Short mmCIF file of C-alpha atoms in Angstrom, two decimals:
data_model
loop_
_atom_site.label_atom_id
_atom_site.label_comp_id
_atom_site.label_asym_id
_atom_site.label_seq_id
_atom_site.Cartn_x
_atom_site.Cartn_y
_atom_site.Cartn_z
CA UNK A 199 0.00 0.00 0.00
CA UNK A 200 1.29 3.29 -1.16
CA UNK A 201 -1.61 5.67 -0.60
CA UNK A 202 -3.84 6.70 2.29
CA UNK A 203 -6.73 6.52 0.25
CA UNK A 204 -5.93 2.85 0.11
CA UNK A 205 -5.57 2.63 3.65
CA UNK A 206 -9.07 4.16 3.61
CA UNK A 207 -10.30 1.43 1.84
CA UNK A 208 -8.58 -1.37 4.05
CA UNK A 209 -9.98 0.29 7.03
CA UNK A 210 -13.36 0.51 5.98
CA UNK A 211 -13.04 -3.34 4.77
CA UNK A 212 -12.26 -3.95 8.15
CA UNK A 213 -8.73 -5.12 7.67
CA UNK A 214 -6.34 -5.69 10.83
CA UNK A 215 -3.09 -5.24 9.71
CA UNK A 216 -1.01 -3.70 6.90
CA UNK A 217 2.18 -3.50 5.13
CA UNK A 218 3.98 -0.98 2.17
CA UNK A 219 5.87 2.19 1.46
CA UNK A 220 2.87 4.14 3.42
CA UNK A 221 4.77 2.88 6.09
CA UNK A 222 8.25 2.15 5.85
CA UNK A 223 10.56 1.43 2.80
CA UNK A 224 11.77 -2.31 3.25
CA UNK A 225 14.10 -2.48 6.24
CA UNK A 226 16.63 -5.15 7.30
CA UNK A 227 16.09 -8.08 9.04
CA UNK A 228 18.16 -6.55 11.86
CA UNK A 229 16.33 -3.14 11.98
CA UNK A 230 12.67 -5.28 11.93
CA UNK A 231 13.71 -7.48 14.89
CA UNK A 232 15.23 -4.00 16.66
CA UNK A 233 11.66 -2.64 16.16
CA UNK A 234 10.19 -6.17 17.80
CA UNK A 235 12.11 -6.09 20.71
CA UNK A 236 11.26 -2.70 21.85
CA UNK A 237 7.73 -4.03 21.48
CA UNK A 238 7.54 -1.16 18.22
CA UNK A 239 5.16 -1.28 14.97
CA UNK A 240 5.37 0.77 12.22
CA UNK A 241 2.32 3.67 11.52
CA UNK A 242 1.22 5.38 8.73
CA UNK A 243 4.16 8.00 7.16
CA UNK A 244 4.11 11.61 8.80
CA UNK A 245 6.05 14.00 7.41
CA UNK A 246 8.55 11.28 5.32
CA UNK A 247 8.96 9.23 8.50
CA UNK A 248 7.33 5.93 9.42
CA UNK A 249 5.69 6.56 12.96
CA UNK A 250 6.97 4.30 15.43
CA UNK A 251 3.45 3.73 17.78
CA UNK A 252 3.54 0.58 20.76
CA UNK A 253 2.27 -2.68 19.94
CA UNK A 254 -0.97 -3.40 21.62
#
């Protein structure tokens, strides 16, 4: 997913999770387990930067 309209769309289909440059651009292996083990996820891109929000 590379829009927020599509997001839009996946939101109002009732989808639970998500993936795509909206984002993050692809990262490493290493940088995706960093993320896991500070219990991070990856929100929508504000500003040019992926917006790191805590994991439920």
């Amino acid at each position: 997913m590379e829009r927020p309209e599509e997001l839009g769309y996946l939101l109002r289909c009732g989808c639970p999770a998500f993936q795509g440059y909206l984002f993050s651009h692809p990262l490493s292996a290493e940088a995706f387990e960093d993320l896991l083990r500070k219990g991070r996820r990856l929100g929508p891109v504000a500003g040019g930067e992926p917006a790191a929000v805590p994991l439920p």
